[in-house]
C-alpha atoms as an extended CHARMM CRD file, in Angstrom:
* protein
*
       190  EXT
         1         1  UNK       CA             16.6190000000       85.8380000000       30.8590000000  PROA      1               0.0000000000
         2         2  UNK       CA             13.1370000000       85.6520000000       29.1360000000  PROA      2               0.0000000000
         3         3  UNK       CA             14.4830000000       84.0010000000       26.4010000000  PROA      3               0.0000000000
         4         4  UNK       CA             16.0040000000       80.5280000000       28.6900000000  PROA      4               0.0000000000
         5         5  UNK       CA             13.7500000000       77.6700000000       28.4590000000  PROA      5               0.0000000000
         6         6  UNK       CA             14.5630000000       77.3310000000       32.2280000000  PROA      6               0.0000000000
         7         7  UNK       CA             12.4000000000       79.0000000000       35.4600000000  PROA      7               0.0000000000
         8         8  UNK       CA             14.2700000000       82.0970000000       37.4620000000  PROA      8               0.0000000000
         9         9  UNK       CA             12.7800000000       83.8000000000       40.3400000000  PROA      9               0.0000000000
        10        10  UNK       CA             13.8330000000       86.0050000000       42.6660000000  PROA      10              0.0000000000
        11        11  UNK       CA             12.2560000000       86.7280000000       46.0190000000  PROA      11              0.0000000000
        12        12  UNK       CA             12.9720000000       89.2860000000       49.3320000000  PROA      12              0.0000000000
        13        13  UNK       CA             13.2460000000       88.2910000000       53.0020000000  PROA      13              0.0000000000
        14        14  UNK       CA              9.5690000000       88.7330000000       52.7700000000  PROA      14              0.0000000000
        15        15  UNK       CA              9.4020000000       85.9480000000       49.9290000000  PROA      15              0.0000000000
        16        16  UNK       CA              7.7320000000       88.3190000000       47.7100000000  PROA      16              0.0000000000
        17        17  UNK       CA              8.5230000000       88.0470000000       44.3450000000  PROA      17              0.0000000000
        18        18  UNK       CA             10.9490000000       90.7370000000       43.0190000000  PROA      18              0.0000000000
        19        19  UNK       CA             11.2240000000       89.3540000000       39.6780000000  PROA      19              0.0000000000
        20        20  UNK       CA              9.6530000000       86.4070000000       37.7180000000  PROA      20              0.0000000000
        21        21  UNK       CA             10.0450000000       85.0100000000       34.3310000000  PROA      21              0.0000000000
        22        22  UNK       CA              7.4350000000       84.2920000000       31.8930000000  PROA      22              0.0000000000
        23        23  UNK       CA              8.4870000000       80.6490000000       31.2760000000  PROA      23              0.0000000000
        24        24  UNK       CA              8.2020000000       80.4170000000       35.3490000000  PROA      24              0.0000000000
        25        25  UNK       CA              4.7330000000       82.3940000000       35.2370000000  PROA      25              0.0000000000
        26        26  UNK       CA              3.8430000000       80.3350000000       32.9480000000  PROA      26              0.0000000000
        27        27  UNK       CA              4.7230000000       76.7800000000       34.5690000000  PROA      27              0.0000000000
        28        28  UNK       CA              3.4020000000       77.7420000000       37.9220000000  PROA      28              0.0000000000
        29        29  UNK       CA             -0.2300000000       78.7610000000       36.4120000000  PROA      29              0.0000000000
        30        30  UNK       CA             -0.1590000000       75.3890000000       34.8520000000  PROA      30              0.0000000000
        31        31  UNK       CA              0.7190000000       73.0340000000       37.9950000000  PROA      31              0.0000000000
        32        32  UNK       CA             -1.0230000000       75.2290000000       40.5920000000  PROA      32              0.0000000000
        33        33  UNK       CA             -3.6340000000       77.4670000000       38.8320000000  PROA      33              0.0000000000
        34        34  UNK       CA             -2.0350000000       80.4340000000       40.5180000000  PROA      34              0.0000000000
        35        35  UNK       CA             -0.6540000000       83.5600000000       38.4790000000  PROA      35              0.0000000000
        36        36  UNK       CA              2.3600000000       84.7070000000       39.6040000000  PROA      36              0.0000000000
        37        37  UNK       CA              3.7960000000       88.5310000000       39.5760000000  PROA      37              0.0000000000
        38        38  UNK       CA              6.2500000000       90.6950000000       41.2030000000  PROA      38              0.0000000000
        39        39  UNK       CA              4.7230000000       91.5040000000       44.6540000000  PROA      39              0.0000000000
        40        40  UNK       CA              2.7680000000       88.1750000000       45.2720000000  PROA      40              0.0000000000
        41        41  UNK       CA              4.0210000000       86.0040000000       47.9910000000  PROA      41              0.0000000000
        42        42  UNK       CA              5.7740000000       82.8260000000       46.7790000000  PROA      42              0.0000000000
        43        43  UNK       CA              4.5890000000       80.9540000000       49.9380000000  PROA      43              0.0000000000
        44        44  UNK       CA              1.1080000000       82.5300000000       50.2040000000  PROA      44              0.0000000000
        45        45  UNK       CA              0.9230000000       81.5120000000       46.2550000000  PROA      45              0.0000000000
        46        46  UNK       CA              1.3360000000       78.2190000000       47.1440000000  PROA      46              0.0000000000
        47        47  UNK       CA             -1.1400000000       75.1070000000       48.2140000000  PROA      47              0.0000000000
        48        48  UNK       CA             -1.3740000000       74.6330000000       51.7810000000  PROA      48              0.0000000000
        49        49  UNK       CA              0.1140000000       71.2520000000       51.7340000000  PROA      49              0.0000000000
        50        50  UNK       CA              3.9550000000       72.0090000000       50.4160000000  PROA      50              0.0000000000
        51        51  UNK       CA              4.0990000000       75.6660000000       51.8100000000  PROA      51              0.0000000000
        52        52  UNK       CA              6.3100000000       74.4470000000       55.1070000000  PROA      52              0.0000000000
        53        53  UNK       CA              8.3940000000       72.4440000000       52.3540000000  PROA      53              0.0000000000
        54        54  UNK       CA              9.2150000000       75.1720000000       50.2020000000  PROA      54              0.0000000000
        55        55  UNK       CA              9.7150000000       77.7660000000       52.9920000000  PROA      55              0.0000000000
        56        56  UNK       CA             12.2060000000       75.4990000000       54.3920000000  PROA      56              0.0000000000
        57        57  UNK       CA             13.9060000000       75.7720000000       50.6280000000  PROA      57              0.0000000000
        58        58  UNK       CA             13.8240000000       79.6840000000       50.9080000000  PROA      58              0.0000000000
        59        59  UNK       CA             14.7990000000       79.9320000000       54.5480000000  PROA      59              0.0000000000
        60        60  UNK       CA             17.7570000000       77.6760000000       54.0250000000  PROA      60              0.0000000000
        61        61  UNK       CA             18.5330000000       80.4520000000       51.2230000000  PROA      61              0.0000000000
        62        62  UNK       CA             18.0040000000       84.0310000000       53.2490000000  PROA      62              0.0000000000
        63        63  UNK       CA             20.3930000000       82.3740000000       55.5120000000  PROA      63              0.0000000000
        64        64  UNK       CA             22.7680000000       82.4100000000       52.8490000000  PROA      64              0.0000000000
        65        65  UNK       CA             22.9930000000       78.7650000000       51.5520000000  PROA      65              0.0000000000
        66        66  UNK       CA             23.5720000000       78.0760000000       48.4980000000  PROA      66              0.0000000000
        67        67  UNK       CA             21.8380000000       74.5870000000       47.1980000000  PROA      67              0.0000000000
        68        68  UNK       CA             20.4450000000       72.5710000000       44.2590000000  PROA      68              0.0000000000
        69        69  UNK       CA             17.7720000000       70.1930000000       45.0350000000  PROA      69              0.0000000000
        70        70  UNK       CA             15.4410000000       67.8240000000       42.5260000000  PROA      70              0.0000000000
        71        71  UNK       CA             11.7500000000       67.6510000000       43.0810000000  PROA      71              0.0000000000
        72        72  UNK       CA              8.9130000000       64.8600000000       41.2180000000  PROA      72              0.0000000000
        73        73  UNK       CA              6.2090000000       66.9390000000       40.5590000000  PROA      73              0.0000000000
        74        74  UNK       CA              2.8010000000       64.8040000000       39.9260000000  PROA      74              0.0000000000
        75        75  UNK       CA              0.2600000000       66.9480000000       37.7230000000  PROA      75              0.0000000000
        76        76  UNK       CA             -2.3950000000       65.6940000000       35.6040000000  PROA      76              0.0000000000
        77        77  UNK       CA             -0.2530000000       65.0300000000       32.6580000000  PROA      77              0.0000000000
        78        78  UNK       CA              2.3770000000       62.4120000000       34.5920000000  PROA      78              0.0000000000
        79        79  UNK       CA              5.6970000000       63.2770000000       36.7690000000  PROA      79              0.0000000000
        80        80  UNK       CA              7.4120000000       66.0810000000       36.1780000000  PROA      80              0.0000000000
        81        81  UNK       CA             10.8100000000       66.3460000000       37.1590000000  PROA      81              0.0000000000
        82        82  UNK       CA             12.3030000000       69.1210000000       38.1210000000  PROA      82              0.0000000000
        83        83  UNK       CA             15.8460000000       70.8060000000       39.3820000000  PROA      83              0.0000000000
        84        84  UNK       CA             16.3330000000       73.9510000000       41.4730000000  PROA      84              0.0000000000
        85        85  UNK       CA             19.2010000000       75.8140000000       42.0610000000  PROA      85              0.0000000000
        86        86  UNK       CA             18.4050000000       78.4770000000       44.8830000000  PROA      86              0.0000000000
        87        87  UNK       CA             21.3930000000       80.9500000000       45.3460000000  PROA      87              0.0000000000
        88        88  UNK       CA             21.3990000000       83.7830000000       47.6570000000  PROA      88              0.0000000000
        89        89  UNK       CA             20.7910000000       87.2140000000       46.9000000000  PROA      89              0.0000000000
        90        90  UNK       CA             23.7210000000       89.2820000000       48.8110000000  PROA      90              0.0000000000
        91        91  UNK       CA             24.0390000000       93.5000000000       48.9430000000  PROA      91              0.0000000000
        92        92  UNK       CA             26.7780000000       95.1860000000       50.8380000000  PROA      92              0.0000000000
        93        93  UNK       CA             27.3530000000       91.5660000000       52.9060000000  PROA      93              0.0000000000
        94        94  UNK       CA             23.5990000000       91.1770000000       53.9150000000  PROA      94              0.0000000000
        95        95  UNK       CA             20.9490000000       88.4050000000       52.5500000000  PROA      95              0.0000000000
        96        96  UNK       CA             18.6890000000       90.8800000000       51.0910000000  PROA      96              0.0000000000
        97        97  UNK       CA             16.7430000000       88.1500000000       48.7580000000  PROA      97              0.0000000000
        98        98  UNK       CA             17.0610000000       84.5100000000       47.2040000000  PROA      98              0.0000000000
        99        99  UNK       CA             17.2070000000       83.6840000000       42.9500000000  PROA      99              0.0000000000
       100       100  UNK       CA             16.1640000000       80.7450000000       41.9720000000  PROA      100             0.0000000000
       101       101  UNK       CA             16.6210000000       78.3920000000       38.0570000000  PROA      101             0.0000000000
       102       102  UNK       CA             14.3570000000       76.1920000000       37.5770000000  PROA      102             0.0000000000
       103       103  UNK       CA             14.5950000000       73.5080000000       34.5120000000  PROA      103             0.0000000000
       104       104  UNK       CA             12.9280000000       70.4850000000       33.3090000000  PROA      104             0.0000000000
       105       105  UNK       CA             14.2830000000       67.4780000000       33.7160000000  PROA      105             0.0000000000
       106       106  UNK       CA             11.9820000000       64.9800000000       33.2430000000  PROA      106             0.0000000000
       107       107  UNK       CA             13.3530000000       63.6260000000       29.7550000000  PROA      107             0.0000000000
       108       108  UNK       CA             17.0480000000       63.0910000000       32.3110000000  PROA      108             0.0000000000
       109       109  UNK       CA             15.5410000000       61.5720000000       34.4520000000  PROA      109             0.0000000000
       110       110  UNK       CA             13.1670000000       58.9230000000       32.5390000000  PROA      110             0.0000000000
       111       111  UNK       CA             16.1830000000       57.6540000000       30.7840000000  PROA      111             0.0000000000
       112       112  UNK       CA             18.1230000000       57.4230000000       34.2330000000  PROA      112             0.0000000000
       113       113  UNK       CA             15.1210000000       55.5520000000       35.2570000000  PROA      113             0.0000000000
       114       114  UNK       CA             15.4330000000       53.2440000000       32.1790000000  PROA      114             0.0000000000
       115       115  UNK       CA             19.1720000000       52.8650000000       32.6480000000  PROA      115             0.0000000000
       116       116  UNK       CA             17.9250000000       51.7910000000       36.2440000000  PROA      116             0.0000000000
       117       117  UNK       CA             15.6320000000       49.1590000000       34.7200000000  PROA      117             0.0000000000
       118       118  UNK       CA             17.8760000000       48.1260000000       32.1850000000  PROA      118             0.0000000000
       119       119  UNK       CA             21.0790000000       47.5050000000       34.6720000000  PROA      119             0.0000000000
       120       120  UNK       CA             18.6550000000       45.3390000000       37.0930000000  PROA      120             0.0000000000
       121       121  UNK       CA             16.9360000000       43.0700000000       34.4270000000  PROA      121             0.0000000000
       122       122  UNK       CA             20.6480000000       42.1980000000       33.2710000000  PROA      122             0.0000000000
       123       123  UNK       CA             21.6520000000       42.0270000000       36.3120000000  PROA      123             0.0000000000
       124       124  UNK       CA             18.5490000000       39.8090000000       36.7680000000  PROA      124             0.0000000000
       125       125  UNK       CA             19.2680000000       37.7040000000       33.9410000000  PROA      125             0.0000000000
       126       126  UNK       CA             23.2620000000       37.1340000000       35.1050000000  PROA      126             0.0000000000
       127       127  UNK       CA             22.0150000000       35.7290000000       38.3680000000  PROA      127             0.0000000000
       128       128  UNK       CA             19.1210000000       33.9400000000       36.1520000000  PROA      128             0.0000000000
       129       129  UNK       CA             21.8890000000       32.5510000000       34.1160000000  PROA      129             0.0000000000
       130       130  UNK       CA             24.5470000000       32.0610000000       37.0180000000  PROA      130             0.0000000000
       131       131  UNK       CA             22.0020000000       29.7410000000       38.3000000000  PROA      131             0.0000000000
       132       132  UNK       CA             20.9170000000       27.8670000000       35.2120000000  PROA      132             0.0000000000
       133       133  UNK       CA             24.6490000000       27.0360000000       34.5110000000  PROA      133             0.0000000000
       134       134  UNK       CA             24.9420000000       25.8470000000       37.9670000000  PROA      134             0.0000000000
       135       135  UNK       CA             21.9140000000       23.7830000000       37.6960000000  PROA      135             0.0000000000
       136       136  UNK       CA             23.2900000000       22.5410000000       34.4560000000  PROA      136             0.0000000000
       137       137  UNK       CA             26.8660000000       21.4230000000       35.5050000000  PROA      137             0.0000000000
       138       138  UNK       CA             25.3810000000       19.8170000000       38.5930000000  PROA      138             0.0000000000
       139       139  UNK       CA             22.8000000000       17.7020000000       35.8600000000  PROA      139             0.0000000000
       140       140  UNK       CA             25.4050000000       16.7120000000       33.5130000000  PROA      140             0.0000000000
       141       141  UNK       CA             27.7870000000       15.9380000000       35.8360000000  PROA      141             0.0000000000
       142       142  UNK       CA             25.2590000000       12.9600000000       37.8940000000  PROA      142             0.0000000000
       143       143  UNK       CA             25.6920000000       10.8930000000       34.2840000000  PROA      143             0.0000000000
       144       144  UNK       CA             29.1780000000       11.5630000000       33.9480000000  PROA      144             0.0000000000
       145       145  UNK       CA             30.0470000000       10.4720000000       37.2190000000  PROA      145             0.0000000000
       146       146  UNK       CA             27.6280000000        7.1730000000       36.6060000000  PROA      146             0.0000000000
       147       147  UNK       CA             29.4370000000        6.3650000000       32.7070000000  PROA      147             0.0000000000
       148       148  UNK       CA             32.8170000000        7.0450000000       34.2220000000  PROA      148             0.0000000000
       149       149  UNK       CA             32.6130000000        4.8070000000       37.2450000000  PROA      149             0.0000000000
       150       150  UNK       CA             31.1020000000        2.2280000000       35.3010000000  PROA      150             0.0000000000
       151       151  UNK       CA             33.5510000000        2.1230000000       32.5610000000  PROA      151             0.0000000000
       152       152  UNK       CA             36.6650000000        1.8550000000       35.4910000000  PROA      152             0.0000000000
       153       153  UNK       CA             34.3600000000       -1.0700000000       37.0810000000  PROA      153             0.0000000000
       154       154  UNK       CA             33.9330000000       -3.0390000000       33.3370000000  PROA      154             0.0000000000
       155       155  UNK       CA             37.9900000000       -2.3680000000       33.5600000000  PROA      155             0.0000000000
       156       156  UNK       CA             38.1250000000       -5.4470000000       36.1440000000  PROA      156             0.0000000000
       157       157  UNK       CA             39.5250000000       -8.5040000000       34.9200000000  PROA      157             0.0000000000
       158       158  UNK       CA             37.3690000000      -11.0390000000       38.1530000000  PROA      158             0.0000000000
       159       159  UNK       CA             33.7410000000       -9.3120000000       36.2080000000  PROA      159             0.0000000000
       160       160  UNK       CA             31.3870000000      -11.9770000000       35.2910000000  PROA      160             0.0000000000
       161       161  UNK       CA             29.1750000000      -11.8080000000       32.1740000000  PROA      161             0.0000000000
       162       162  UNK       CA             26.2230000000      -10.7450000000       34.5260000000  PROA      162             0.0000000000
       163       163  UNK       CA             27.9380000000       -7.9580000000       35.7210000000  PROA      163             0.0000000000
       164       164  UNK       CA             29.6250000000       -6.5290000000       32.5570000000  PROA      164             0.0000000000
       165       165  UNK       CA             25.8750000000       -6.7180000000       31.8430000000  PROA      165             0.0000000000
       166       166  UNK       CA             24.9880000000       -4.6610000000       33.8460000000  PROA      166             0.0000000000
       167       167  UNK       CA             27.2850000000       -1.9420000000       34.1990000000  PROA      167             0.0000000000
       168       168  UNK       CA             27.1360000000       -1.2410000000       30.4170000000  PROA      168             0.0000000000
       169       169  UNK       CA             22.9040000000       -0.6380000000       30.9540000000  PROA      169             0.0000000000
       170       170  UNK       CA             23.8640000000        1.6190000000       33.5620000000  PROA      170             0.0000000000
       171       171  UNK       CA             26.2960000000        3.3250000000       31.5730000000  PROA      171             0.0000000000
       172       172  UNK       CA             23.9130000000        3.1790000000       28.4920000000  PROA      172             0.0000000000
       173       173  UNK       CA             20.9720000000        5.0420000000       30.7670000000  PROA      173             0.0000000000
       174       174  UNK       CA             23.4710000000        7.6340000000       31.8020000000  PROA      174             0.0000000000
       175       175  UNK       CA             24.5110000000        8.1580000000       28.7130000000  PROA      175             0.0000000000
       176       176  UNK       CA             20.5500000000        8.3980000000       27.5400000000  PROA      176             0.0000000000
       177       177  UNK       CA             20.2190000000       10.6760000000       30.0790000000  PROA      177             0.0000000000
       178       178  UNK       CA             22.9950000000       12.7040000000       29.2430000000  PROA      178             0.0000000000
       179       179  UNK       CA             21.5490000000       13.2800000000       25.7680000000  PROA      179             0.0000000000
       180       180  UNK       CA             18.0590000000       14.3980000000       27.3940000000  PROA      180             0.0000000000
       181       181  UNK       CA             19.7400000000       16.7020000000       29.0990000000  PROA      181             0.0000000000
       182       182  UNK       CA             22.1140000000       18.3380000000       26.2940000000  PROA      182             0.0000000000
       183       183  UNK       CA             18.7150000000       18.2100000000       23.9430000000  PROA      183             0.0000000000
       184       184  UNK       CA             17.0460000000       20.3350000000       26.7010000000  PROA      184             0.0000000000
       185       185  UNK       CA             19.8740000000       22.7210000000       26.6530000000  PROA      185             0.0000000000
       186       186  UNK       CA             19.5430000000       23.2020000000       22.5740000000  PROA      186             0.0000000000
       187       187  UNK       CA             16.0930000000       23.2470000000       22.7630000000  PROA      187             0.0000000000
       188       188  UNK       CA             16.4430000000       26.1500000000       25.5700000000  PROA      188             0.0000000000
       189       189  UNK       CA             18.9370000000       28.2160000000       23.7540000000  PROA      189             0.0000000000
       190       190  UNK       CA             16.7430000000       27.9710000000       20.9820000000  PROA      190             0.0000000000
């Protein structure tokens, strides 16, 4: 047991500490400037402010409920992520006590948090690009439609000089346009 990397504790109805590890010790001098050692109160140990939280934790466990839950713990070096498992302590079919494993999980965590990150920027960047392609279609499509359905009009036999004209400028501008558009697209992938 003193040689885990991991917290254990172990507390009585009275949520005095029965037994206590030095890596725990240790941890719980560090966050809350409080030394820890069989006999001390685990709730009196702690500040004011999370007392009701924690008690809750033990409670839940001297009523013989077994649970894991993970905290963010903010100290002066950054979060600190932690799990707890919190088991109860039974002798001759009575609650008598609750044990407790604590472990760091902050390194977990901060890569589940960059998985997090990562999954919504590329999820980001498939609507991004959804919407781009969309955009694009819908812009090269305009001077299609114009060079098409000018080239079917120049088709017509009754088409004066004037008009031929005239449909092949339009067709030539769509086609201009076209090639704007396509050069923006290189120069984008670029």
């Amino acid at each position: 047991i003193e040689g885990t990397t991991g917290s254990i504790w172990a507390f009585n109805r009275e949520f005095e500490i029965l037994y206590i590890n030095q890596v725990f010790q240790r941890e719980f001098l560090k966050t809350f400037g409080v030394f820890l050692e069989p006999g001390v109160s685990l709730i009196e140990a702690l500040p004011e402010v999370i007392r009701p939280f924690w008690r809750s934790r033990y409670d839940k466990v001297l009523n013989n409920e077994q649970f894991t839950v993970e905290d963010a713990i903010d100290t002066e070096n950054g979060i600190v992520y932690i799990q707890v498992s919190f088991n109860p302590i039974i002798k001759r079919g009575q609650v008598i006590g609750g044990s407790c494993f604590g472990s760091d999980i902050t390194l977990q965590k901060l890569a589940e948090i960059e998985l997090i990150n990562a999954k919504e920027k590329a999820e980001e960047s498939d609507r991004l690009k959804s919407a781009f392609l969309a955009n694009m279609s819908h812009e090269i499509r305009t001077p299609m439609n114009g060079i098409m359905g000018f080239a079917e009009l120049l088709k017509r036999p009754e088409l004066t000089g004037q008009q031929q004209q005239y449909y092949i400028q339009i067709i030539q501008k769509s086609g201009a346009r076209m090639l704007n558009i396509i050069n923006d697209i290189v120069d984008i992938s670029k």
